[in-house]
Coordinates of C-alpha atoms in Angstrom, one line a residue:
X260 CA -47.4 6.4 4.5
X261 CA -45.7 7.4 1.3
X262 CA -46.9 5.3 -1.6
X263 CA -43.7 5.2 -3.2
X264 CA -42.8 3.5 -6.0
X265 CA -41.6 7.1 -6.6
X266 CA -40.3 8.9 -3.6
X267 CA -39.2 12.4 -4.4
X268 CA -36.5 12.6 -1.7
X269 CA -35.0 10.8 1.3
X270 CA -34.6 12.3 4.7
X271 CA -31.4 11.7 6.7
X272 CA -32.6 11.9 10.3
X273 CA -29.3 11.1 12.1
X274 CA -28.4 14.8 11.8
X275 CA -29.2 17.1 14.7
X276 CA -29.0 20.8 15.4
X277 CA -25.4 21.8 16.4
X278 CA -26.0 25.5 16.2
X279 CA -22.8 27.5 15.6
X280 CA -20.7 24.4 16.2
X281 CA -21.6 23.2 12.7
X282 CA -18.9 25.5 11.3
X283 CA -16.4 23.8 13.6
X284 CA -17.6 20.4 12.4
X285 CA -17.3 21.6 8.8
X286 CA -13.7 22.6 9.3
X287 CA -12.8 19.3 11.0
X288 CA -14.4 17.2 8.3
X289 CA -12.9 19.4 5.6
X290 CA -9.4 19.1 7.1
X291 CA -9.7 15.4 7.4
X292 CA -10.8 15.1 3.7
X293 CA -7.9 17.3 2.5
X294 CA -5.5 15.2 4.6
X295 CA -6.9 12.0 3.0
X296 CA -6.6 13.4 -0.5
X297 CA -3.1 14.7 0.0
X298 CA -1.8 11.5 1.7
X299 CA -3.2 9.1 -0.8
X300 CA -2.3 11.2 -3.8
X301 CA 1.3 11.5 -2.6
X302 CA 1.7 7.8 -2.3
X303 CA 0.0 7.2 -5.7
X304 CA 2.4 9.7 -7.4
X305 CA 5.4 8.2 -5.6
X306 CA 4.5 4.6 -6.7
X307 CA 3.7 5.7 -10.3
X308 CA 6.8 7.8 -10.8
X309 CA 9.4 5.3 -9.4
X310 CA 10.1 2.3 -11.5
X311 CA 11.7 0.6 -8.5
X312 CA 8.2 0.4 -6.9
X313 CA 6.6 -1.2 -10.0
X314 CA 6.4 -4.5 -8.0
X315 CA 3.2 -6.5 -7.2
X316 CA 3.0 -5.3 -3.6
X317 CA 3.3 -1.6 -4.5
X318 CA 0.9 -1.9 -7.4
X319 CA -1.7 -3.5 -5.2
X320 CA -1.1 -0.6 -2.7
X321 CA -1.6 1.9 -5.5
X322 CA -5.0 0.3 -6.3
X323 CA -5.8 0.5 -2.6
X324 CA -4.9 4.2 -2.4
X325 CA -7.0 5.0 -5.5
X326 CA -9.9 3.2 -3.8
X327 CA -9.5 5.3 -0.6
X328 CA -9.8 8.5 -2.8
X329 CA -12.8 7.0 -4.5
X330 CA -14.7 6.1 -1.3
X331 CA -13.8 9.4 0.4
X332 CA -15.0 11.5 -2.5
X333 CA -18.3 9.6 -2.4
X334 CA -18.8 10.6 1.2
X335 CA -17.0 13.7 2.3
X336 CA -18.3 16.4 -0.1
X337 CA -21.8 15.2 0.7
X338 CA -21.1 15.4 4.4
X339 CA -19.8 18.9 4.1
X340 CA -22.9 20.1 2.3
X341 CA -25.2 18.4 4.8
X342 CA -23.3 19.8 7.9
X343 CA -24.0 23.3 6.7
X344 CA -27.6 22.6 5.5
X345 CA -30.6 23.1 7.7
X346 CA -32.7 20.6 5.7
X347 CA -31.1 17.1 5.4
X348 CA -32.7 15.7 2.3
X349 CA -31.3 14.1 -0.8
X350 CA -32.7 13.1 -4.1
X351 CA -33.2 9.4 -4.9
X352 CA -30.8 9.6 -7.9
X353 CA -28.0 11.2 -5.8
X354 CA -28.7 8.8 -2.9
X355 CA -28.3 5.7 -5.1
X356 CA -25.1 7.3 -6.6
X357 CA -23.7 7.6 -3.2
X358 CA -24.7 4.0 -2.3
X359 CA -22.9 2.9 -5.5
X360 CA -19.6 4.7 -4.5
X361 CA -19.7 3.7 -0.9
X362 CA -20.4 0.0 -1.6
X363 CA -17.9 -0.3 -4.4
X364 CA -15.3 1.2 -2.1
X365 CA -16.1 -1.3 0.7
X366 CA -16.0 -4.3 -1.7
X367 CA -12.9 -3.2 -3.5
X368 CA -11.2 -2.6 -0.2
X369 CA -11.9 -6.2 1.1
X370 CA -11.0 -7.9 -2.2
X371 CA -7.8 -5.9 -2.5
X372 CA -6.8 -6.7 1.1
X373 CA -7.5 -10.4 0.5
X374 CA -5.4 -10.5 -2.7
X375 CA -2.6 -8.6 -0.9
X376 CA -2.6 -11.3 1.9
X377 CA -2.2 -14.0 -0.8
X378 CA 0.6 -11.9 -2.4
X379 CA 2.4 -11.8 0.9
X380 CA 1.9 -15.6 1.3
X381 CA 3.6 -16.2 -2.1
X382 CA 6.4 -13.8 -1.3
X383 CA 7.2 -15.3 2.1
X384 CA 6.4 -19.0 1.5
X385 CA 7.6 -19.3 -2.1
X386 CA 10.3 -16.6 -2.6
X387 CA 12.1 -18.3 -5.4
X388 CA 8.9 -18.8 -7.4
X389 CA 7.3 -15.5 -6.5
X390 CA 8.4 -13.6 -9.7
X391 CA 7.0 -16.3 -12.0
X392 CA 3.7 -16.8 -9.9
X393 CA 3.0 -13.0 -9.5
X394 CA 3.9 -11.3 -12.8
X395 CA 3.0 -7.8 -13.8
X396 CA 0.3 -9.1 -16.2
X397 CA -1.3 -11.2 -13.4
X398 CA -1.3 -8.1 -11.1
X399 CA -3.0 -6.0 -13.8
X400 CA -5.6 -8.7 -14.4
X401 CA -6.3 -9.1 -10.7
X402 CA -6.7 -5.4 -10.1
X403 CA -8.9 -4.9 -13.1
X404 CA -11.0 -8.0 -12.2
X405 CA -11.6 -6.8 -8.7
X406 CA -12.8 -3.4 -9.8
X407 CA -15.0 -4.8 -12.6
X408 CA -16.5 -7.5 -10.4
X409 CA -17.3 -5.1 -7.6
X410 CA -18.9 -2.5 -9.9
X411 CA -21.1 -5.2 -11.5
X412 CA -22.1 -6.6 -8.1
X413 CA -23.1 -3.2 -6.8
X414 CA -25.0 -2.4 -10.1
X415 CA -27.1 -5.6 -9.4
X416 CA -27.7 -4.6 -5.8
X417 CA -28.8 -1.1 -6.7
X418 CA -31.0 -2.4 -9.6
X419 CA -32.8 -4.7 -7.1
X420 CA -33.3 -1.7 -4.6
X421 CA -34.4 0.8 -7.2
X422 CA -37.4 -1.4 -8.2
X423 CA -38.7 -1.7 -4.7
X424 CA -42.0 0.0 -3.7
X425 CA -41.2 2.1 -0.6
X426 CA -43.6 3.1 2.2
X427 CA -41.3 5.7 3.7
X428 CA -38.4 8.0 2.9
X429 CA -36.5 8.2 6.3
X430 CA -32.9 6.9 6.5
X431 CA -31.6 6.7 10.1
X432 CA -28.0 7.7 9.0
X433 CA -26.0 10.7 7.9
X434 CA -25.4 9.3 4.5
X435 CA -27.3 7.0 2.0
X436 CA -27.0 3.3 2.5
X437 CA -28.7 0.4 0.7
X438 CA -30.0 -1.7 3.6
X439 CA -32.0 1.2 5.3
X440 CA -33.7 1.7 1.9
X441 CA -34.5 -2.0 1.6
X442 CA -36.1 -1.9 5.1
X443 CA -38.4 0.9 3.8
X444 CA -40.0 -1.5 1.2
X445 CA -43.7 -2.0 1.4
X446 CA -43.7 -5.5 0.1
X447 CA -41.5 -8.7 -0.1
X448 CA -37.8 -8.2 -0.3
X449 CA -36.9 -11.9 -0.6
X450 CA -34.9 -11.5 -3.8
X451 CA -32.8 -8.7 -2.3
X452 CA -32.2 -10.8 0.9
X453 CA -31.4 -14.0 -1.0
X454 CA -28.9 -12.2 -3.3
X455 CA -27.2 -10.6 -0.3
X456 CA -27.0 -13.8 1.7
X457 CA -25.6 -15.8 -1.3
X458 CA -23.0 -13.1 -1.9
X459 CA -22.0 -13.0 1.8
X460 CA -21.8 -16.8 2.3
X461 CA -19.9 -17.5 -0.9
X462 CA -17.5 -14.6 -1.9
X463 CA -17.4 -12.8 1.4
X464 CA -16.5 -15.9 3.5
X465 CA -14.3 -17.1 0.6
X466 CA -12.2 -14.0 1.0
X467 CA -12.0 -14.6 4.8
X468 CA -10.9 -18.2 4.2
X469 CA -8.2 -17.0 1.7
X470 CA -6.9 -14.4 4.2
X471 CA -6.8 -16.9 7.1
X472 CA -5.2 -19.6 5.0
X473 CA -2.5 -17.1 3.8
X474 CA -1.6 -16.0 7.3
X475 CA -1.6 -19.5 8.8
X476 CA 0.9 -20.6 6.2
X477 CA 3.0 -17.4 6.8
X478 CA 3.0 -18.1 10.5
X479 CA 4.1 -21.7 10.0
X480 CA 7.0 -20.5 7.8
X481 CA 8.0 -17.8 10.3
X482 CA 8.2 -20.3 13.2
X483 CA 10.2 -22.8 11.2
X484 CA 12.3 -20.4 9.2
X485 CA 15.3 -18.2 9.8
X486 CA 15.5 -14.9 11.7
X487 CA 15.8 -13.1 8.3
X488 CA 12.6 -14.7 7.1
X489 CA 10.7 -13.7 10.3
X490 CA 12.0 -10.1 10.0
X491 CA 10.8 -9.9 6.3
X492 CA 7.4 -11.3 7.3
X493 CA 7.0 -8.8 10.2
X494 CA 8.1 -5.8 8.1
X495 CA 5.8 -6.6 5.1
X496 CA 2.8 -8.1 7.0
X497 CA 2.4 -5.7 9.9
X498 CA 0.9 -2.8 8.0
X499 CA -1.3 -5.1 6.0
X500 CA -2.6 -6.9 9.1
X501 CA -3.2 -3.5 10.8
X502 CA -5.1 -2.3 7.8
X503 CA -7.1 -5.5 7.7
X504 CA -8.0 -5.4 11.4
X505 CA -9.0 -1.7 11.2
X506 CA -11.2 -2.3 8.2
X507 CA -12.8 -5.4 9.8
X508 CA -13.7 -3.5 13.0
X509 CA -15.2 -0.7 10.9
X510 CA -17.3 -3.1 8.9
X511 CA -18.4 -5.0 12.1
X512 CA -19.6 -1.7 13.6
X513 CA -21.6 -0.9 10.5
X514 CA -23.2 -4.3 10.2
X515 CA -24.2 -4.4 13.9
X516 CA -25.7 -0.9 13.6
X517 CA -27.6 -1.8 10.4
X518 CA -29.1 -5.0 11.7
X519 CA -29.8 -4.3 15.4
X520 CA -31.7 -1.7 17.4
X521 CA -29.1 0.9 18.5
X522 CA -31.6 3.5 19.9
X523 CA -30.1 3.2 23.4
X524 CA -26.6 4.1 22.1
X525 CA -25.8 7.9 22.1
X526 CA -26.4 9.5 18.7
X527 CA -22.8 10.9 18.4
X528 CA -21.4 7.4 19.0
X529 CA -23.7 5.9 16.4
X530 CA -22.7 8.4 13.9
X531 CA -19.0 7.8 14.6
X532 CA -19.4 4.0 14.3
X533 CA -21.3 4.3 11.0
X534 CA -18.6 6.5 9.5
X535 CA -15.6 4.7 11.0
X536 CA -14.7 2.5 8.0
X537 CA -15.3 5.3 5.5
X538 CA -13.3 8.0 7.4
X539 CA -10.6 6.2 9.4
X540 CA -9.5 3.6 6.8
X541 CA -8.7 6.1 4.0
X542 CA -6.3 8.0 6.3
X543 CA -5.1 4.9 8.3
X544 CA -3.8 3.1 5.2
X545 CA -1.5 5.8 3.7
X546 CA -0.1 6.7 7.1
X547 CA 0.5 3.1 8.1
X548 CA 2.1 2.0 4.8
X549 CA 3.9 5.3 4.3
X550 CA 5.5 5.2 7.8
X551 CA 6.1 1.5 8.1
X552 CA 7.6 0.7 4.7
X553 CA 11.1 2.2 4.6
X554 CA 11.4 2.2 0.8
X555 CA 8.1 4.1 0.4
X556 CA 8.9 6.4 3.3
X557 CA 12.3 7.4 2.0
X558 CA 10.9 8.1 -1.5
X559 CA 8.1 10.2 0.0
X560 CA 10.6 12.3 1.9
X561 CA 12.7 12.9 -1.2
X562 CA 9.7 14.0 -3.2
X563 CA 8.5 16.4 -0.4
X564 CA 11.8 17.8 0.6
X565 CA 13.4 17.6 -2.9

């Protein structure tokens, strides 16, 4: 047992020897990371450079794309180093830094998607009042509030975890995560658990209620409205719903793997499921929005092809 108020390193035991194939995995992960960076940066630049896109929906998208870059950068460079390394260890300080970036990413993603669903609700259900209800100042306040709140929340989570006495240093994943470290604690983790449960059953479910309410109202308007209203709803809500469902599946996989014994599941599948919401969502969003939204798609083409 490691008497560890002070562990000197954490071991990531989900890695296994891949021999010469590690260079192939390195190239695949590197290519995916570069694709994520290029795709998200392209859309951020397009939105920032074109004043015609300085509307609430596109500003929320810009925040979403910035978050994809933030979360990816917290994961991919670390993965690339670990893939080529023979010893899969990480210092506590760097481990908690990665936990900070990954958890901020996940929280900002969910909050932003929830706000975007409310934005679509206002645009479709109250089109005449939309510009007065969703002003540029309100958008700026909402985006800043989401990032600030999520950062403060994760700072509290990490502060509670850092003070734990640990009786081990083994993390059953390919990257650092908070819950596996809490499970290593020697003594009572009631405070950590209570804080996590309160957060989940208040804000987390509050966001789900907001999303469900928004889409129930949108569906009611679509069924009772004109064909033009339905077409507008489909064109603007389809990429958002697809993104929301994709992210929800990723989070569900991660929660299940963290809370239940998955030893009977093949290691490669467990690794894929644990990385799904961190690797698929950052490339899924720019491709979905870039391809589905005609205005964004045409501006991207004009920027790329001149």
